[in-house]
Amino acid sequence: MIVRYTSSSVGPYDELAYIPGKFDTPDGKKHWRTTNIYVSSEDSVYNGRLHWNIPKHLAIFSFTPLSEKSKTIRIEVSMPSSVASSTKNPPFFTALCTPFRYIPSFPFNTKYIPFFDVMFTQPPLPGSPSSYSEVGTKEWKTITADLKGKATFTRMKPAGGEGLEEGELADGIHFPKIKPLFGIHLKGMDMELLAAIETTNDKNEGFKL
């Protein structure tokens, strides 16, 4: 999932997230989980980890139209350079995103889609001694999100780059080598995250973490 937030509690920022599926949780149920996520704001790293157990890491984002009239966008995500080095790191994720022609947009709202579950349960996070923003947490947390906007279908193709294998979107180290069939672009997306709830195994004492 790639998101460009124009506003948030920590200001605008970009995001690349990997949500592989649902996992067992302490309440005995299966919920969605974000297992890796990169953002362009250090405040977002700190806030997301502390309040929601979202495993955020800082990265550098680039969104470049192929030409003035082109609707195709080249997306690059790379790790920040170290303080001691001025060398720019090669991107670990690149993609060319193009909207499908002749397919009209349609309204999208998770509140009105039957059986559409947008509940995430995130495990405690280890902290990083080398980054003040990568704080650790001790409790499981459950988050519910609502999404709405105008949706269109898009095509996502590998853009290539140094260190990336031909035909791959990502390097398989910082981000998995995914192969999406198509994408959905939510224009003017409005996302609401409800306050995180600490999750315990009170209802299922036999659950093993």
Tab-separated table of N, CA and C in Angstrom, residues 25-175:
chain	number	residue	atom	x	y	z
A	25	THR	N	-4.200	-13.737	17.089
A	25	THR	CA	-3.999	-12.668	18.064
A	25	THR	C	-4.383	-13.155	19.458
A	26	PRO	N	-4.026	-12.410	20.502
A	26	PRO	CA	-4.317	-12.841	21.868
A	26	PRO	C	-5.797	-13.043	22.181
A	27	ASP	N	-6.709	-12.420	21.424
A	27	ASP	CA	-8.137	-12.613	21.714
A	27	ASP	C	-8.694	-13.886	21.069
A	28	GLY	N	-7.808	-14.672	20.447
A	28	GLY	CA	-8.233	-15.929	19.841
A	28	GLY	C	-8.778	-15.798	18.439
A	29	LYS	N	-8.772	-14.588	17.888
A	29	LYS	CA	-9.282	-14.352	16.541
A	29	LYS	C	-8.138	-13.983	15.602
A	30	LYS	N	-8.451	-13.972	14.314
A	30	LYS	CA	-7.472	-13.543	13.317
A	30	LYS	C	-7.783	-12.119	12.883
A	31	HIS	N	-6.762	-11.265	12.885
A	31	HIS	CA	-6.922	-9.882	12.442
A	31	HIS	C	-5.783	-9.525	11.493
A	32	TRP	N	-6.008	-8.475	10.715
A	32	TRP	CA	-4.979	-7.967	9.811
A	32	TRP	C	-3.770	-7.506	10.616
A	33	ARG	N	-2.606	-7.531	9.960
A	33	ARG	CA	-1.396	-7.028	10.602
A	33	ARG	C	-0.485	-6.370	9.570
A	34	THR	N	0.014	-5.196	9.897
A	34	THR	CA	1.044	-4.539	9.099
A	34	THR	C	2.390	-5.023	9.616
A	35	THR	N	3.169	-5.696	8.762
A	35	THR	CA	4.431	-6.270	9.223
A	35	THR	C	5.645	-5.413	8.893
A	36	ASN	N	5.503	-4.485	7.959
A	36	ASN	CA	6.609	-3.581	7.644
A	36	ASN	C	6.054	-2.335	6.985
A	37	ILE	N	6.634	-1.196	7.335
A	37	ILE	CA	6.103	0.058	6.803
A	37	ILE	C	7.197	1.121	6.834
A	38	TYR	N	7.264	1.904	5.761
A	38	TYR	CA	8.226	3.002	5.660
A	38	TYR	C	7.467	4.306	5.486
A	39	VAL	N	7.957	5.362	6.134
A	39	VAL	CA	7.328	6.679	6.033
A	39	VAL	C	8.417	7.737	5.864
A	40	SER	N	8.014	8.899	5.369
A	40	SER	CA	8.977	9.968	5.096
A	40	SER	C	9.121	10.952	6.247
A	41	SER	N	8.434	10.709	7.358
A	41	SER	CA	8.437	11.635	8.496
A	41	SER	C	8.894	10.921	9.762
A	42	GLU	N	9.905	11.478	10.429
A	42	GLU	CA	10.377	10.878	11.678
A	42	GLU	C	9.331	11.011	12.781
A	43	ASP	N	8.551	12.096	12.749
A	43	ASP	CA	7.460	12.240	13.719
A	43	ASP	C	6.422	11.134	13.535
A	44	SER	N	6.163	10.762	12.275
A	44	SER	CA	5.217	9.685	11.997
A	44	SER	C	5.757	8.341	12.484
A	45	VAL	N	7.066	8.123	12.345
A	45	VAL	CA	7.685	6.898	12.862
A	45	VAL	C	7.415	6.772	14.359
A	46	TYR	N	7.734	7.834	15.090
A	46	TYR	CA	7.575	7.830	16.553
A	46	TYR	C	6.110	7.658	16.955
A	47	ASN	N	5.241	8.449	16.333
A	47	ASN	CA	3.817	8.441	16.682
A	47	ASN	C	3.166	7.084	16.380
A	48	GLY	N	3.452	6.541	15.201
A	48	GLY	CA	2.840	5.279	14.796
A	48	GLY	C	3.284	4.103	15.643
A	49	ARG	N	4.547	4.091	16.023
A	49	ARG	CA	5.058	3.000	16.852
A	49	ARG	C	4.520	3.104	18.278
A	50	LEU	N	4.559	4.305	18.842
A	50	LEU	CA	4.166	4.489	20.240
A	50	LEU	C	2.680	4.233	20.466
A	51	HIS	N	1.821	4.775	19.595
A	51	HIS	CA	0.379	4.736	19.837
A	51	HIS	C	-0.324	3.527	19.221
A	52	TRP	N	0.214	2.979	18.106
A	52	TRP	CA	-0.509	1.928	17.390
A	52	TRP	C	0.306	0.656	17.146
A	53	ASN	N	1.553	0.614	17.632
A	53	ASN	CA	2.411	-0.560	17.385
A	53	ASN	C	2.668	-0.794	15.898
A	54	ILE	N	2.624	0.248	15.104
A	54	ILE	CA	2.900	0.113	13.673
A	54	ILE	C	4.417	0.156	13.479
A	55	PRO	N	5.030	-0.886	12.895
A	55	PRO	CA	6.494	-0.971	12.802
A	55	PRO	C	7.081	-0.046	11.739
A	56	LYS	N	6.994	1.244	11.993
A	56	LYS	CA	7.418	2.238	11.003
A	56	LYS	C	8.930	2.457	11.030
A	57	HIS	N	9.470	2.730	9.827
A	57	HIS	CA	10.883	3.070	9.665
A	57	HIS	C	10.964	4.272	8.719
A	58	LEU	N	12.003	5.058	8.882
A	58	LEU	CA	12.168	6.253	8.049
A	58	LEU	C	12.742	5.883	6.684
A	59	ALA	N	12.225	6.524	5.628
A	59	ALA	CA	12.718	6.292	4.271
A	59	ALA	C	12.584	7.577	3.457
A	60	ILE	N	13.228	7.583	2.292
A	60	ILE	CA	13.175	8.714	1.363
A	60	ILE	C	12.269	8.337	0.191
A	61	PHE	N	11.305	9.199	-0.125
A	61	PHE	CA	10.332	8.927	-1.187
A	61	PHE	C	10.508	9.907	-2.344
A	62	SER	N	10.241	9.407	-3.551
A	62	SER	CA	10.257	10.246	-4.748
A	62	SER	C	9.090	9.856	-5.643
A	63	PHE	N	8.300	10.856	-6.075
A	63	PHE	CA	7.173	10.653	-6.993
A	63	PHE	C	7.401	11.573	-8.197
A	64	THR	N	7.677	10.985	-9.367
A	64	THR	CA	8.049	11.782	-10.532
A	64	THR	C	7.208	11.404	-11.746
A	65	PRO	N	6.450	12.352	-12.328
A	65	PRO	CA	5.732	12.065	-13.584
A	65	PRO	C	6.735	11.782	-14.701
A	66	LEU	N	6.410	10.845	-15.598
A	66	LEU	CA	7.329	10.524	-16.686
A	66	LEU	C	7.500	11.689	-17.641
A	67	SER	N	6.458	12.489	-17.779
A	67	SER	CA	6.531	13.696	-18.605
A	67	SER	C	5.437	14.652	-18.153
A	68	GLU	N	5.414	15.837	-18.753
A	68	GLU	CA	4.420	16.845	-18.366
A	68	GLU	C	3.000	16.358	-18.569
A	69	LYS	N	2.757	15.654	-19.661
A	69	LYS	CA	1.402	15.219	-19.995
A	69	LYS	C	1.113	13.778	-19.565
A	70	SER	N	2.112	13.078	-19.100
A	70	SER	CA	1.935	11.666	-18.754
A	70	SER	C	1.184	11.504	-17.434
A	71	LYS	N	0.333	10.489	-17.374
A	71	LYS	CA	-0.356	10.149	-16.128
A	71	LYS	C	0.382	9.053	-15.358
A	72	THR	N	1.492	8.588	-15.934
A	72	THR	CA	2.302	7.570	-15.267
A	72	THR	C	3.271	8.228	-14.291
A	73	ILE	N	3.316	7.698	-13.080
A	73	ILE	CA	4.181	8.227	-12.035
A	73	ILE	C	5.253	7.193	-11.702
A	74	ARG	N	6.499	7.639	-11.646
A	74	ARG	CA	7.588	6.773	-11.186
A	74	ARG	C	7.762	6.983	-9.682
A	75	ILE	N	7.682	5.904	-8.927
A	75	ILE	CA	7.806	5.963	-7.473
A	75	ILE	C	9.103	5.281	-7.061
A	76	GLU	N	9.878	5.945	-6.213
A	76	GLU	CA	11.102	5.362	-5.674
A	76	GLU	C	11.114	5.527	-4.162
A	77	VAL	N	11.544	4.483	-3.457
A	77	VAL	CA	11.685	4.540	-2.001
A	77	VAL	C	13.068	4.008	-1.653
A	78	SER	N	13.822	4.767	-0.865
A	78	SER	CA	15.181	4.368	-0.498
A	78	SER	C	15.438	4.654	0.974
A	79	MET	N	16.445	4.012	1.520
A	79	MET	CA	16.827	4.243	2.906
A	79	MET	C	17.617	5.541	3.008
A	80	PRO	N	17.476	6.269	4.121
A	80	PRO	CA	18.238	7.512	4.289
A	80	PRO	C	19.737	7.220	4.348
A	81	SER	N	20.537	8.172	3.889
A	81	SER	CA	21.987	8.046	4.012
A	81	SER	C	22.390	8.295	5.457
A	82	SER	N	23.490	7.706	5.870
A	82	SER	CA	23.978	7.936	7.227
A	82	SER	C	24.525	9.348	7.354
A	83	VAL	N	24.641	9.824	8.582
A	83	VAL	CA	25.147	11.176	8.835
A	83	VAL	C	26.563	11.322	8.304
A	84	ALA	N	27.337	10.246	8.383
A	84	ALA	CA	28.741	10.299	7.981
A	84	ALA	C	28.934	10.181	6.473
A	85	SER	N	27.863	9.874	5.742
A	85	SER	CA	27.993	9.662	4.301
A	85	SER	C	27.068	10.596	3.532
A	86	SER	N	27.585	11.123	2.436
A	86	SER	CA	26.772	11.979	1.568
A	86	SER	C	26.277	11.211	0.344
A	87	THR	N	26.623	9.931	0.260
A	87	THR	CA	26.218	9.099	-0.876
A	87	THR	C	24.753	8.701	-0.746
A	88	LYS	N	24.005	8.894	-1.811
A	88	LYS	CA	22.592	8.537	-1.810
A	88	LYS	C	22.433	7.036	-1.990
A	89	ASN	N	21.622	6.420	-1.142
A	89	ASN	CA	21.369	4.984	-1.261
A	89	ASN	C	20.466	4.694	-2.460
A	90	PRO	N	20.705	3.597	-3.181
A	90	PRO	CA	19.816	3.243	-4.299
A	90	PRO	C	18.443	2.848	-3.768
A	91	PRO	N	17.392	3.030	-4.546
A	91	PRO	CA	16.045	2.669	-4.074
A	91	PRO	C	15.902	1.159	-3.884
A	92	PHE	N	15.174	0.772	-2.832
A	92	PHE	CA	14.872	-0.646	-2.622
A	92	PHE	C	13.492	-1.001	-3.161
A	93	PHE	N	12.747	0.027	-3.617
A	93	PHE	CA	11.424	-0.184	-4.212
A	93	PHE	C	11.243	0.842	-5.312
A	94	THR	N	10.883	0.384	-6.508
A	94	THR	CA	10.560	1.298	-7.604
A	94	THR	C	9.343	0.765	-8.350
A	95	ALA	N	8.529	1.672	-8.854
A	95	ALA	CA	7.328	1.246	-9.581
A	95	ALA	C	6.870	2.338	-10.530
A	96	LEU	N	6.236	1.915	-11.609
A	96	LEU	CA	5.550	2.819	-12.528
A	96	LEU	C	4.057	2.590	-12.364
A	97	CYS	N	3.339	3.618	-11.961
A	97	CYS	CA	1.898	3.504	-11.723
A	97	CYS	C	1.136	4.291	-12.775
A	98	THR	N	0.213	3.607	-13.461
A	98	THR	CA	-0.578	4.219	-14.524
A	98	THR	C	-2.044	3.871	-14.335
A	99	PRO	N	-2.944	4.858	-14.333
A	99	PRO	CA	-4.377	4.539	-14.203
A	99	PRO	C	-4.893	3.831	-15.448
A	100	PHE	N	-5.813	2.879	-15.263
A	100	PHE	CA	-6.452	2.223	-16.399
A	100	PHE	C	-7.307	3.237	-17.155
A	101	ARG	N	-7.195	3.243	-18.467
A	101	ARG	CA	-7.999	4.150	-19.286
A	101	ARG	C	-9.405	3.588	-19.459
A	102	TYR	N	-10.350	4.479	-19.617
A	102	TYR	CA	-11.749	4.148	-19.943
A	102	TYR	C	-12.499	3.457	-18.803
A	103	ILE	N	-11.899	3.370	-17.621
A	103	ILE	CA	-12.617	2.815	-16.468
A	103	ILE	C	-12.931	3.964	-15.517
A	104	PRO	N	-14.200	4.310	-15.346
A	104	PRO	CA	-14.551	5.465	-14.511
A	104	PRO	C	-14.278	5.196	-13.031
A	105	SER	N	-14.110	6.277	-12.283
A	105	SER	CA	-13.933	6.149	-10.836
A	105	SER	C	-15.267	5.802	-10.176
A	106	PHE	N	-15.191	5.296	-8.977
A	106	PHE	CA	-16.408	4.914	-8.250
A	106	PHE	C	-16.216	5.220	-6.763
A	107	PRO	N	-17.304	5.513	-6.034
A	107	PRO	CA	-17.179	5.820	-4.604
A	107	PRO	C	-16.777	4.579	-3.815
A	108	PHE	N	-15.910	4.791	-2.834
A	108	PHE	CA	-15.419	3.685	-1.997
A	108	PHE	C	-15.501	4.105	-0.538
A	109	ASN	N	-16.161	3.296	0.271
A	109	ASN	CA	-16.294	3.596	1.701
A	109	ASN	C	-16.393	2.271	2.459
A	110	THR	N	-15.411	1.993	3.301
A	110	THR	CA	-15.392	0.709	4.007
A	110	THR	C	-16.574	0.542	4.954
A	111	LYS	N	-17.185	1.643	5.373
A	111	LYS	CA	-18.330	1.545	6.286
A	111	LYS	C	-19.524	0.860	5.634
A	112	TYR	N	-19.612	0.956	4.300
A	112	TYR	CA	-20.785	0.442	3.597
A	112	TYR	C	-20.491	-0.816	2.782
A	113	ILE	N	-19.339	-1.450	3.026
A	113	ILE	CA	-19.015	-2.689	2.323
A	113	ILE	C	-19.226	-3.850	3.286
A	114	PRO	N	-20.237	-4.693	3.045
A	114	PRO	CA	-20.532	-5.805	3.965
A	114	PRO	C	-19.326	-6.725	4.153
A	115	PHE	N	-19.094	-7.107	5.385
A	115	PHE	CA	-18.045	-8.063	5.751
A	115	PHE	C	-16.634	-7.555	5.450
A	116	PHE	N	-16.490	-6.255	5.186
A	116	PHE	CA	-15.151	-5.704	4.945
A	116	PHE	C	-14.545	-5.328	6.296
A	117	ASP	N	-13.597	-6.127	6.744
A	117	ASP	CA	-13.005	-5.970	8.069
A	117	ASP	C	-11.736	-5.125	7.975
A	118	VAL	N	-11.707	-3.988	8.671
A	118	VAL	CA	-10.512	-3.144	8.686
A	118	VAL	C	-10.000	-3.047	10.126
A	119	MET	N	-9.857	-4.202	10.766
A	119	MET	CA	-9.350	-4.247	12.138
A	119	MET	C	-7.950	-4.854	12.130
A	120	PHE	N	-7.007	-4.127	12.713
A	120	PHE	CA	-5.620	-4.561	12.788
A	120	PHE	C	-5.244	-4.823	14.241
A	121	THR	N	-4.553	-5.921	14.498
A	121	THR	CA	-4.001	-6.179	15.824
A	121	THR	C	-2.494	-6.331	15.685
A	122	GLN	N	-1.771	-5.448	16.356
A	122	GLN	CA	-0.326	-5.357	16.206
A	122	GLN	C	0.394	-5.828	17.472
A	123	PRO	N	1.431	-6.663	17.331
A	123	PRO	CA	2.186	-7.140	18.491
A	123	PRO	C	3.118	-6.058	19.036
A	124	PRO	N	3.656	-6.263	20.241
A	124	PRO	CA	4.624	-5.305	20.800
A	124	PRO	C	5.830	-5.159	19.876
A	125	LEU	N	6.437	-3.975	19.905
A	125	LEU	CA	7.571	-3.693	19.031
A	125	LEU	C	8.871	-3.604	19.820
A	126	PRO	N	9.966	-4.133	19.284
A	126	PRO	CA	11.275	-3.886	19.886
A	126	PRO	C	11.739	-2.480	19.530
A	127	GLY	N	12.444	-1.836	20.421
A	127	GLY	CA	12.976	-0.513	20.130
A	127	GLY	C	14.328	-0.609	19.439
A	128	SER	N	14.778	0.506	18.880
A	128	SER	CA	16.084	0.560	18.227
A	128	SER	C	17.000	1.494	19.010
A	129	PRO	N	18.163	1.020	19.468
A	129	PRO	CA	19.079	1.885	20.216
A	129	PRO	C	19.715	2.966	19.355
A	130	SER	N	19.640	2.811	18.031
A	130	SER	CA	20.283	3.772	17.133
A	130	SER	C	19.330	4.838	16.612
A	131	SER	N	18.042	4.766	16.996
A	131	SER	CA	17.060	5.737	16.505
A	131	SER	C	16.076	6.089	17.612
A	132	TYR	N	16.025	7.380	17.966
A	132	TYR	CA	15.123	7.793	19.044
A	132	TYR	C	13.665	7.618	18.638
A	133	SER	N	13.367	7.705	17.340
A	133	SER	CA	11.976	7.628	16.884
A	133	SER	C	11.459	6.191	16.825
A	134	GLU	N	12.362	5.204	16.720
A	134	GLU	CA	11.935	3.802	16.651
A	134	GLU	C	11.794	3.245	18.066
A	135	VAL	N	10.760	3.724	18.749
A	135	VAL	CA	10.527	3.332	20.136
A	135	VAL	C	9.935	1.929	20.205
A	136	GLY	N	10.162	1.264	21.330
A	136	GLY	CA	9.588	-0.050	21.553
A	136	GLY	C	8.319	0.038	22.380
A	137	THR	N	7.492	-1.003	22.329
A	137	THR	CA	6.252	-1.059	23.111
A	137	THR	C	6.149	-2.424	23.787
A	138	LYS	N	5.221	-2.554	24.736
A	138	LYS	CA	5.131	-3.782	25.534
A	138	LYS	C	3.798	-4.519	25.396
A	139	GLU	N	2.757	-3.849	24.910
A	139	GLU	CA	1.424	-4.454	24.852
A	139	GLU	C	0.969	-4.648	23.407
A	140	TRP	N	0.113	-5.659	23.175
A	140	TRP	CA	-0.577	-5.786	21.894
A	140	TRP	C	-1.612	-4.669	21.778
A	141	LYS	N	-1.830	-4.172	20.551
A	141	LYS	CA	-2.815	-3.107	20.348
A	141	LYS	C	-3.673	-3.401	19.121
A	142	THR	N	-4.970	-3.108	19.260
A	142	THR	CA	-5.918	-3.307	18.167
A	142	THR	C	-6.409	-1.957	17.664
A	143	ILE	N	-6.415	-1.798	16.347
A	143	ILE	CA	-6.793	-0.536	15.705
A	143	ILE	C	-7.893	-0.808	14.693
A	144	THR	N	-8.865	0.075	14.633
A	144	THR	CA	-9.904	-0.001	13.607
A	144	THR	C	-9.801	1.233	12.717
A	145	ALA	N	-9.861	1.024	11.406
A	145	ALA	CA	-9.729	2.130	10.455
A	145	ALA	C	-10.951	2.202	9.550
A	146	ASP	N	-11.293	3.415	9.141
A	146	ASP	CA	-12.330	3.649	8.131
A	146	ASP	C	-11.698	4.393	6.965
A	147	LEU	N	-11.977	3.942	5.734
A	147	LEU	CA	-11.435	4.561	4.528
A	147	LEU	C	-12.561	4.961	3.594
A	148	LYS	N	-12.400	6.119	2.968
A	148	LYS	CA	-13.360	6.515	1.939
A	148	LYS	C	-12.678	7.429	0.936
A	149	GLY	N	-13.206	7.437	-0.286
A	149	GLY	CA	-12.650	8.265	-1.336
A	149	GLY	C	-13.188	7.835	-2.686
A	150	LYS	N	-12.675	8.443	-3.756
A	150	LYS	CA	-13.016	8.060	-5.123
A	150	LYS	C	-11.974	7.060	-5.610
A	151	ALA	N	-12.410	5.869	-5.999
A	151	ALA	CA	-11.483	4.802	-6.362
A	151	ALA	C	-11.378	4.633	-7.875
A	152	THR	N	-10.166	4.375	-8.338
A	152	THR	CA	-9.917	4.010	-9.733
A	152	THR	C	-8.917	2.856	-9.750
A	153	PHE	N	-8.930	2.070	-10.829
A	153	PHE	CA	-7.976	0.974	-10.959
A	153	PHE	C	-6.696	1.478	-11.621
A	154	THR	N	-5.561	0.968	-11.168
A	154	THR	CA	-4.269	1.364	-11.719
A	154	THR	C	-3.441	0.128	-12.055
A	155	ARG	N	-2.480	0.341	-12.923
A	155	ARG	CA	-1.526	-0.711	-13.289
A	155	ARG	C	-0.183	-0.361	-12.648
A	156	MET	N	0.449	-1.337	-11.997
A	156	MET	CA	1.744	-1.105	-11.360
A	156	MET	C	2.784	-2.040	-11.965
A	157	LYS	N	3.864	-1.445	-12.531
A	157	LYS	CA	4.921	-2.230	-13.154
A	157	LYS	C	6.263	-1.865	-12.533
A	158	PRO	N	7.228	-2.800	-12.542
A	158	PRO	CA	8.563	-2.486	-12.032
A	158	PRO	C	9.207	-1.373	-12.850
A	159	ALA	N	9.892	-0.461	-12.171
A	159	ALA	CA	10.554	0.644	-12.860
A	159	ALA	C	12.046	0.398	-13.017
A	160	GLY	N	12.572	-0.609	-12.315
A	160	GLY	CA	13.993	-0.924	-12.411
A	160	GLY	C	14.849	0.041	-11.606
A	161	GLY	N	16.072	-0.347	-11.389
A	161	GLY	CA	16.992	0.500	-10.640
A	161	GLY	C	18.180	-0.298	-10.151
A	162	GLU	N	19.189	0.407	-9.678
A	162	GLU	CA	20.407	-0.222	-9.177
A	162	GLU	C	20.092	-1.178	-8.022
A	163	GLY	N	20.594	-2.394	-8.109
A	163	GLY	CA	20.403	-3.363	-7.038
A	163	GLY	C	19.101	-4.138	-7.119
A	164	LEU	N	18.251	-3.809	-8.094
A	164	LEU	CA	16.977	-4.512	-8.245
A	164	LEU	C	17.052	-5.478	-9.423
A	165	GLU	N	16.553	-6.688	-9.222
A	165	GLU	CA	16.525	-7.655	-10.306
A	165	GLU	C	15.501	-7.234	-11.351
A	166	GLU	N	15.755	-7.612	-12.589
A	166	GLU	CA	14.844	-7.259	-13.678
A	166	GLU	C	13.451	-7.832	-13.417
A	167	GLY	N	12.448	-6.983	-13.572
A	167	GLY	CA	11.072	-7.419	-13.383
A	167	GLY	C	10.598	-7.419	-11.944
A	168	GLU	N	11.417	-6.902	-11.022
A	168	GLU	CA	11.047	-6.887	-9.608
A	168	GLU	C	10.764	-5.464	-9.135
A	169	LEU	N	9.729	-5.330	-8.301
A	169	LEU	CA	9.401	-4.030	-7.714
A	169	LEU	C	10.319	-3.683	-6.550
A	170	ALA	N	10.763	-4.703	-5.801
A	170	ALA	CA	11.530	-4.467	-4.580
A	170	ALA	C	12.730	-5.406	-4.502
A	171	ASP	N	13.623	-5.117	-3.536
A	171	ASP	CA	14.862	-5.889	-3.437
A	171	ASP	C	14.718	-7.186	-2.650
A	172	GLY	N	13.574	-7.399	-1.985
A	172	GLY	CA	13.381	-8.614	-1.208
A	172	GLY	C	14.060	-8.590	0.141
A	173	ILE	N	14.750	-7.502	0.469
A	173	ILE	CA	15.421	-7.350	1.764
A	173	ILE	C	14.680	-6.327	2.619
A	174	HIS	N	14.600	-5.115	2.108
A	174	HIS	CA	13.867	-4.068	2.824
A	174	HIS	C	12.362	-4.188	2.615
A	175	PHE	N	11.985	-4.767	1.473
A	175	PHE	CA	10.567	-4.922	1.140
A	175	PHE	C	10.411	-6.178	0.291
